Amino acid sequence: MSDLGRELSTAVVAYHEAVGAHLGVTAVDQRALALIGRHGPLSAGDLAKRIGLTPGAVTGVIDRLERAGLARRDPDPEDRRRVVVTAIGDGFGRVFAGLSAAMGELTSRYSPEQQEVIADWVTRAIDVLREQTRRLTEGSESPGTR
Amino acid sequence: MSDLGRELSTAVVAYHEAVGAHLGVTAVDQRALALIGRHGPLSAGDLAKRIGLTPGAVTGVIDRLERAGLARRDPDPEDRRRVVVTAIGDGFGRVFAGLSAAMGELTSRYSPEQQEVIADWVTRAIDVLREQTRRLTEGSESPGTR
DNA sequence: CCAGATATTTCAGTACACTGAACTAAAATA
DNA sequence: TATTTTAGTTCAGTGTACTGAAATATCTGG
């Protein structure tokens, strides 16, 4: 099972690399997009803090996401200095459409009780990954933390 | 569930990035290491073909893996032009030790039947990911394919 | 034994994302 | 209203991984 986990993560990383190469976005760009997708629209500055990059670098991140048609810049009507970045339509979903469909098809072949077990495991596995990531990251500097 | 898949993959990518930053190896390096781990020792040239890089770039990949203590260069006794690259001990496992332990602990909390279901789903999910990756990659040029 | 083929490394040049600092515009404060 | 602070972009410089070609070492077929 530990081997399976390793293979799964390798396959996931390879997939993300392929998506990135296909769309002209980096791994960081994709993480930023996922962050927006999960959290909702964010200002450029907030995005910078969240992903640990300088504001200058974030401009590049947004440029690439916009060019790939995955996100959109909008002026904040409340504060016209601010730029609000929004994931377009379901830009992420569109890119991942083939994967989502195949995964849905796969999962539908299991009984409802089995699907329950799988979803539960995946949820907890995500927590484990986040915790381990935090453990690795802490101690290293990040520009936002200074 | 499709959202879960997305979150899982995002978490996996973030974890790999953190591991890479920690050890000074790139995502490509990690994929190369996984390839060696799965397939067994490979010559530098074979590695180049498999990961789609020029021989010159592969020299750098192996350099970084060696520097991180994850792989080893050995001359091929059968053909002294060749260099055989081997994953060290369980270098990969050592790096991923924290993750493997946590994942093992997580999975052990399920009944044997449930574990069966999870392992089955993960195995098939890996196949789906590989297939989708292949679909994205084909059509794009790679140095080895030319 | 010699000429060509093959495996890897080295090296110069290129591409690209990041930092840090200067710049522009807009808000907040006095 | 004038000054200071804040948000984002632009830009020069840096680091790093890649390509393509040349160099080195070794194998193989005539």
CSV table of C-alpha atoms (C1' of nucleotides) in Angstrom, one decimal:
chain,number,residue,atom,x,y,z
A,1,MET,CA,0.0,0.0,0.0
A,2,SER,CA,2.9,2.4,0.7
A,3,ASP,CA,4.1,1.5,-2.8
A,4,LEU,CA,0.7,2.4,-4.1
A,5,GLY,CA,0.8,5.7,-2.4
A,6,ARG,CA,4.1,6.4,-4.0
A,7,GLU,CA,2.9,5.4,-7.5
A,8,LEU,CA,-0.3,7.5,-7.1
A,9,SER,CA,1.6,10.6,-6.1
A,10,THR,CA,4.1,10.0,-9.0
A,11,ALA,CA,1.2,9.7,-11.4
A,12,VAL,CA,-0.4,12.8,-10.1
A,13,VAL,CA,2.7,14.8,-10.4
A,14,ALA,CA,3.3,13.6,-14.0
A,15,TYR,CA,-0.2,14.5,-14.9
A,16,HIS,CA,0.1,18.0,-13.5
A,17,GLU,CA,3.4,18.4,-15.4
A,18,ALA,CA,1.7,17.4,-18.6
A,19,VAL,CA,-1.2,19.8,-18.0
A,20,GLY,CA,1.2,22.6,-17.3
A,21,ALA,CA,3.3,22.0,-20.4
A,22,HIS,CA,0.1,21.8,-22.4
A,23,LEU,CA,-1.3,25.1,-21.2
A,24,GLY,CA,2.0,27.0,-20.6
A,25,VAL,CA,1.5,27.4,-16.8
A,26,THR,CA,3.9,26.3,-14.0
A,27,ALA,CA,3.2,24.1,-11.0
A,28,VAL,CA,3.0,27.2,-8.9
A,29,ASP,CA,0.5,28.8,-11.2
A,30,GLN,CA,-1.7,25.7,-10.9
A,31,ARG,CA,-1.4,25.8,-7.1
A,32,ALA,CA,-2.5,29.5,-7.2
A,33,LEU,CA,-5.4,28.6,-9.4
A,34,ALA,CA,-6.5,25.8,-7.1
A,35,LEU,CA,-6.2,28.2,-4.2
A,36,ILE,CA,-8.6,30.6,-5.9
A,37,GLY,CA,-10.9,27.8,-6.9
A,38,ARG,CA,-11.1,26.6,-3.3
A,39,HIS,CA,-11.1,30.0,-1.5
A,40,GLY,CA,-12.8,32.2,-4.0
A,41,PRO,CA,-11.5,35.3,-5.7
A,42,LEU,CA,-8.4,36.8,-4.1
A,43,SER,CA,-6.5,40.1,-4.6
A,44,ALA,CA,-3.0,39.9,-6.1
A,45,GLY,CA,-1.5,40.8,-2.8
A,46,ASP,CA,-3.4,38.1,-0.8
A,47,LEU,CA,-2.4,35.6,-3.4
A,48,ALA,CA,1.2,36.6,-3.0
A,49,LYS,CA,1.1,36.0,0.7
A,50,ARG,CA,-0.7,32.7,0.4
A,51,ILE,CA,1.7,31.2,-2.1
A,52,GLY,CA,4.8,32.8,-0.7
A,53,LEU,CA,6.0,34.9,-3.6
A,54,THR,CA,6.8,38.6,-4.0
A,55,PRO,CA,4.1,40.8,-5.6
A,56,GLY,CA,6.3,41.1,-8.7
A,57,ALA,CA,6.3,37.4,-9.2
A,58,VAL,CA,2.6,37.2,-8.7
A,59,THR,CA,2.0,39.6,-11.6
A,60,GLY,CA,3.7,36.9,-13.8
A,61,VAL,CA,1.6,34.1,-12.3
A,62,ILE,CA,-1.6,36.0,-13.1
A,63,ASP,CA,-0.4,36.9,-16.5
A,64,ARG,CA,0.1,33.2,-17.3
A,65,LEU,CA,-3.2,32.1,-15.9
A,66,GLU,CA,-5.0,34.8,-17.9
A,67,ARG,CA,-3.1,33.9,-21.1
A,68,ALA,CA,-4.2,30.3,-20.6
A,69,GLY,CA,-7.8,31.4,-20.1
A,70,LEU,CA,-7.9,30.0,-16.6
A,71,ALA,CA,-8.4,33.2,-14.6
A,72,ARG,CA,-9.4,36.8,-15.0
A,73,ARG,CA,-8.2,40.1,-13.6
A,74,ASP,CA,-10.9,42.5,-12.4
A,75,PRO,CA,-10.5,45.9,-10.8
A,76,ASP,CA,-12.0,45.9,-7.3
A,77,PRO,CA,-14.8,48.5,-7.4
A,78,GLU,CA,-14.3,49.2,-3.7
A,79,ASP,CA,-10.6,50.0,-4.0
A,80,ARG,CA,-9.3,50.7,-7.5
A,81,ARG,CA,-5.7,50.0,-6.6
A,82,ARG,CA,-6.6,46.4,-6.0
A,83,VAL,CA,-6.9,43.7,-8.6
A,84,VAL,CA,-9.2,40.7,-8.0
A,85,VAL,CA,-8.3,37.4,-9.5
A,86,THR,CA,-11.1,35.0,-10.3
A,87,ALA,CA,-11.0,31.5,-11.8
A,88,ILE,CA,-12.8,31.7,-15.1
A,89,GLY,CA,-16.1,29.8,-15.4
A,90,ASP,CA,-14.9,26.4,-14.5
A,91,GLY,CA,-11.5,26.9,-16.1
A,92,PHE,CA,-9.9,24.3,-13.9
A,93,GLY,CA,-12.7,21.9,-14.5
A,94,ARG,CA,-12.5,22.4,-18.2
A,95,VAL,CA,-8.9,21.5,-18.2
A,96,PHE,CA,-9.4,18.6,-16.0
A,97,ALA,CA,-12.6,17.5,-17.8
A,98,GLY,CA,-11.1,14.3,-19.2
A,99,LEU,CA,-9.7,13.4,-15.8
A,100,SER,CA,-12.9,14.2,-13.9
A,101,ALA,CA,-15.0,12.2,-16.3
A,102,ALA,CA,-12.7,9.2,-16.2
A,103,MET,CA,-12.5,9.4,-12.4
A,104,GLY,CA,-16.2,9.7,-12.1
A,105,GLU,CA,-16.7,6.7,-14.3
A,106,LEU,CA,-14.2,4.8,-12.2
A,107,THR,CA,-15.8,5.6,-8.9
A,108,SER,CA,-19.3,4.9,-10.1
A,109,ARG,CA,-18.5,1.3,-10.5
A,110,TYR,CA,-18.3,0.9,-6.8
A,111,SER,CA,-21.3,0.4,-4.4
A,112,PRO,CA,-22.5,3.4,-2.5
A,113,GLU,CA,-21.0,2.0,0.7
A,114,GLN,CA,-17.7,1.4,-1.0
A,115,GLN,CA,-17.8,4.9,-2.5
A,116,GLU,CA,-18.3,6.2,1.1
A,117,VAL,CA,-15.2,4.4,2.2
A,118,ILE,CA,-13.1,5.7,-0.7
A,119,ALA,CA,-14.3,9.3,-0.2
A,120,ASP,CA,-13.5,9.0,3.5
A,121,TRP,CA,-10.0,7.7,2.9
A,122,VAL,CA,-9.3,10.3,0.3
A,123,THR,CA,-10.4,13.1,2.6
A,124,ARG,CA,-8.1,11.9,5.4
A,125,ALA,CA,-5.3,11.3,3.0
A,126,ILE,CA,-5.5,14.9,1.9
A,127,ASP,CA,-5.2,16.0,5.6
A,128,VAL,CA,-2.1,13.7,6.0
A,129,LEU,CA,-0.5,15.2,2.9
A,130,ARG,CA,-1.2,18.8,4.1
A,131,GLU,CA,0.3,18.0,7.5
A,132,GLN,CA,3.4,16.4,6.0
A,133,THR,CA,3.8,19.3,3.7
A,134,ARG,CA,3.5,21.8,6.5
A,135,ARG,CA,6.1,19.8,8.4
A,136,LEU,CA,8.6,20.0,5.5
A,137,THR,CA,7.9,23.6,4.8
A,138,GLU,CA,8.2,25.0,8.3
A,139,GLY,CA,11.7,26.1,9.1
A,140,SER,CA,12.3,27.2,5.5
A,141,GLU,CA,11.9,30.9,4.9
A,142,SER,CA,9.2,32.3,2.8
A,143,PRO,CA,9.1,35.9,1.6
A,144,GLY,CA,5.7,36.5,3.1
A,145,THR,CA,6.7,35.3,6.6
A,146,ARG,CA,9.5,37.8,7.0
B,1,MET,CA,-15.9,13.4,-5.4
B,2,SER,CA,-14.5,15.2,-8.4
B,3,ASP,CA,-13.7,18.1,-6.0
B,4,LEU,CA,-11.9,15.6,-3.7
B,5,GLY,CA,-9.8,14.3,-6.6
B,6,ARG,CA,-8.8,17.9,-7.4
B,7,GLU,CA,-7.9,18.6,-3.8
B,8,LEU,CA,-6.0,15.4,-3.5
B,9,SER,CA,-4.0,16.1,-6.6
B,10,THR,CA,-3.3,19.6,-5.4
B,11,ALA,CA,-2.1,18.4,-2.1
B,12,VAL,CA,0.1,15.8,-3.7
B,13,VAL,CA,1.7,18.4,-6.0
B,14,ALA,CA,2.3,20.7,-3.0
B,15,TYR,CA,3.9,17.9,-1.1
B,16,HIS,CA,6.3,17.0,-3.9
B,17,GLU,CA,7.2,20.7,-4.3
B,18,ALA,CA,8.1,20.8,-0.7
B,19,VAL,CA,10.1,17.6,-0.8
B,20,GLY,CA,12.0,19.0,-3.9
B,21,ALA,CA,12.7,22.3,-2.3
B,22,HIS,CA,13.9,20.5,0.8
B,23,LEU,CA,16.3,18.2,-1.0
B,24,GLY,CA,17.3,20.4,-3.9
B,25,VAL,CA,15.8,18.3,-6.6
B,26,THR,CA,13.3,19.2,-9.3
B,27,ALA,CA,10.0,17.5,-10.1
B,28,VAL,CA,11.6,15.9,-13.1
B,29,ASP,CA,14.4,14.5,-10.9
B,30,GLN,CA,11.8,13.0,-8.7
B,31,ARG,CA,10.0,11.4,-11.6
B,32,ALA,CA,13.3,10.0,-12.8
B,33,LEU,CA,14.0,8.6,-9.3
B,34,ALA,CA,10.5,7.0,-9.2
B,35,LEU,CA,11.2,5.5,-12.6
B,36,ILE,CA,14.4,3.9,-11.4
B,37,GLY,CA,12.7,2.7,-8.2
B,38,ARG,CA,9.9,1.1,-10.2
B,39,HIS,CA,11.9,-0.2,-13.1
B,40,GLY,CA,15.2,-1.0,-11.5
B,41,PRO,CA,18.6,0.5,-12.4
B,42,LEU,CA,18.8,2.3,-15.8
B,43,SER,CA,21.6,3.6,-17.9
B,44,ALA,CA,21.8,7.4,-18.4
B,45,GLY,CA,20.7,7.1,-22.0
B,46,ASP,CA,17.7,4.9,-21.2
B,47,LEU,CA,16.7,7.4,-18.6
B,48,ALA,CA,17.0,10.2,-21.1
B,49,LYS,CA,14.6,8.4,-23.5
B,50,ARG,CA,12.1,7.5,-20.8
B,51,ILE,CA,11.8,11.0,-19.4
B,52,GLY,CA,12.2,12.8,-22.7
B,53,LEU,CA,15.3,14.8,-22.1
B,54,THR,CA,18.6,15.1,-24.0
B,55,PRO,CA,21.6,13.2,-22.7
B,56,GLY,CA,23.2,16.4,-21.6
B,57,ALA,CA,20.2,17.3,-19.4
B,58,VAL,CA,20.2,13.8,-17.9
B,59,THR,CA,23.7,14.3,-16.6
B,60,GLY,CA,22.3,17.2,-14.5
B,61,VAL,CA,19.4,15.1,-13.3
B,62,ILE,CA,21.8,12.4,-12.1
B,63,ASP,CA,24.1,15.0,-10.5
B,64,ARG,CA,21.3,16.4,-8.4
B,65,LEU,CA,20.0,13.0,-7.4
B,66,GLU,CA,23.5,11.9,-6.4
B,67,ARG,CA,24.1,15.2,-4.5
B,68,ALA,CA,20.9,14.6,-2.6
B,69,GLY,CA,22.0,11.1,-1.7
B,70,LEU,CA,19.0,9.5,-3.5
B,71,ALA,CA,20.8,7.7,-6.4
B,72,ARG,CA,24.2,6.4,-7.3
B,73,ARG,CA,26.3,6.3,-10.5
B,74,ASP,CA,28.1,3.0,-11.3
B,75,PRO,CA,30.1,2.1,-14.3
B,76,ASP,CA,28.5,-0.8,-16.3
B,77,PRO,CA,31.1,-3.7,-16.1
B,78,GLU,CA,29.8,-5.0,-19.4
B,79,ASP,CA,30.2,-1.8,-21.3
B,80,ARG,CA,32.4,0.8,-19.7
B,81,ARG,CA,31.0,3.7,-21.7
B,82,ARG,CA,27.7,3.2,-19.9
B,83,VAL,CA,26.7,4.6,-16.6
B,84,VAL,CA,24.1,2.7,-14.5
B,85,VAL,CA,22.0,4.8,-12.2
B,86,THR,CA,20.6,3.1,-9.1
B,87,ALA,CA,18.3,4.4,-6.4
B,88,ILE,CA,20.2,4.3,-3.2
B,89,GLY,CA,19.1,1.9,-0.4
B,90,ASP,CA,15.6,3.1,0.0
B,91,GLY,CA,16.5,6.7,-0.6
B,92,PHE,CA,13.0,7.4,-1.8
B,93,GLY,CA,11.5,5.6,1.1
B,94,ARG,CA,13.7,7.5,3.5
B,95,VAL,CA,12.6,10.8,2.2
B,96,PHE,CA,9.0,9.8,2.2
B,97,ALA,CA,9.3,8.0,5.6
B,98,GLY,CA,7.1,10.5,7.4
B,99,LEU,CA,4.4,10.3,4.7
B,100,SER,CA,4.6,6.5,4.4
B,101,ALA,CA,4.2,6.1,8.2
B,102,ALA,CA,1.3,8.5,8.4
B,103,MET,CA,-0.4,6.9,5.4
B,104,GLY,CA,0.1,3.4,6.8
B,105,GLU,CA,-1.4,4.5,10.1
B,106,LEU,CA,-4.3,6.0,8.3
B,107,THR,CA,-5.0,3.0,6.2
B,108,SER,CA,-4.7,0.6,9.1
B,109,ARG,CA,-7.7,2.1,10.8
B,110,TYR,CA,-9.9,0.6,8.1
B,111,SER,CA,-11.2,-3.0,8.1
B,112,PRO,CA,-9.4,-5.5,5.8
B,113,GLU,CA,-12.3,-5.4,3.4
B,114,GLN,CA,-12.3,-1.7,3.3
B,115,GLN,CA,-8.6,-1.6,2.8
B,116,GLU,CA,-9.2,-3.9,-0.2
B,117,VAL,CA,-11.6,-1.5,-1.7
B,118,ILE,CA,-9.3,1.5,-1.2
B,119,ALA,CA,-6.3,-0.3,-2.7
B,120,ASP,CA,-8.4,-1.4,-5.6
B,121,TRP,CA,-9.6,2.1,-6.3
B,122,VAL,CA,-6.1,3.6,-5.9
B,123,THR,CA,-4.7,1.1,-8.4
B,124,ARG,CA,-7.3,2.0,-11.0
B,125,ALA,CA,-7.0,5.7,-10.3
B,126,ILE,CA,-3.3,5.4,-11.1
B,127,ASP,CA,-4.2,3.8,-14.4
B,128,VAL,CA,-6.6,6.5,-15.2
B,129,LEU,CA,-4.0,9.2,-14.4
B,130,ARG,CA,-1.4,7.5,-16.6
B,131,GLU,CA,-3.9,7.2,-19.5
B,132,GLN,CA,-4.9,10.9,-19.2
B,133,THR,CA,-1.3,11.9,-19.0
B,134,ARG,CA,-0.5,9.9,-22.1
B,135,ARG,CA,-3.4,11.6,-23.9
B,136,LEU,CA,-2.1,15.1,-23.0
B,137,THR,CA,1.5,14.3,-23.9
B,138,GLU,CA,0.9,12.6,-27.3
B,139,GLY,CA,1.0,15.1,-30.1
B,140,SER,CA,3.5,17.3,-28.3
B,141,GLU,CA,7.1,16.8,-29.4
B,142,SER,CA,9.6,15.2,-27.1
B,143,PRO,CA,13.4,15.0,-27.9
B,144,GLY,CA,13.5,11.3,-27.6
B,145,THR,CA,10.6,10.7,-30.0
B,146,ARG,CA,12.1,12.6,-32.9
C,1,DC,C1',44.1,-3.3,-36.0
C,2,DC,C1',41.5,0.6,-37.7
C,3,DA,C1',37.2,3.1,-38.9
C,4,DG,C1',32.9,4.1,-37.7
C,5,DA,C1',29.2,3.8,-34.2
C,6,DT,C1',27.6,4.5,-29.5
C,7,DA,C1',27.4,6.4,-24.4
C,8,DT,C1',28.2,10.1,-21.5
C,9,DT,C1',30.1,14.4,-20.2
C,10,DT,C1',31.3,19.2,-20.9
C,11,DC,C1',30.3,23.7,-22.4
C,12,DA,C1',28.3,27.8,-24.6
C,13,DG,C1',24.0,29.8,-25.4
C,14,DT,C1',19.0,30.3,-24.4
C,15,DA,C1',14.7,30.5,-21.9
C,16,DC,C1',12.3,31.6,-18.0
C,17,DA,C1',10.7,32.4,-13.4
C,18,DC,C1',12.1,34.8,-9.3
C,19,DT,C1',13.9,38.8,-6.3
C,20,DG,C1',14.4,43.6,-5.0
C,21,DA,C1',13.8,48.2,-6.2
C,22,DA,C1',11.8,51.9,-8.7
C,23,DC,C1',7.5,53.6,-10.4
C,24,DT,C1',2.4,54.7,-10.9
C,25,DA,C1',-2.0,55.1,-9.1
C,26,DA,C1',-5.3,55.3,-5.6
C,27,DA,C1',-6.7,55.3,-0.8
C,28,DA,C1',-6.3,56.9,4.1
C,29,DT,C1',-4.9,60.3,7.3
C,30,DA,C1',-3.9,64.6,9.3
D,1,DT,C1',-5.8,69.7,0.6
D,2,DA,C1',-1.1,67.8,1.3
D,3,DT,C1',1.3,63.8,3.0
D,4,DT,C1',1.8,59.2,3.9
D,5,DT,C1',0.7,54.6,3.1
D,6,DT,C1',-0.8,50.8,0.3
D,7,DA,C1',-1.6,47.9,-4.2
D,8,DG,C1',0.1,46.5,-8.3
D,9,DT,C1',3.2,46.6,-12.3
D,10,DT,C1',7.6,47.2,-14.6
D,11,DC,C1',12.3,46.3,-15.0
D,12,DA,C1',17.2,45.0,-14.4
D,13,DG,C1',19.8,41.4,-12.5
D,14,DT,C1',20.3,36.5,-10.9
D,15,DG,C1',19.9,31.6,-10.8
D,16,DT,C1',19.0,27.4,-12.9
D,17,DA,C1',17.6,23.9,-16.0
D,18,DC,C1',17.4,22.9,-20.8
D,19,DT,C1',19.2,22.3,-25.9
D,20,DG,C1',22.6,21.4,-29.3
D,21,DA,C1',27.2,20.7,-30.5
D,22,DA,C1',31.9,19.4,-29.5
D,23,DA,C1',35.0,16.4,-26.9
D,24,DT,C1',36.3,11.9,-24.7
D,25,DA,C1',36.1,7.2,-24.0
D,26,DT,C1',34.7,2.7,-25.3
D,27,DC,C1',32.8,-0.8,-28.2
D,28,DT,C1',32.1,-3.3,-32.7
D,29,DG,C1',32.5,-4.8,-37.6
D,30,DG,C1',35.4,-5.1,-41.4
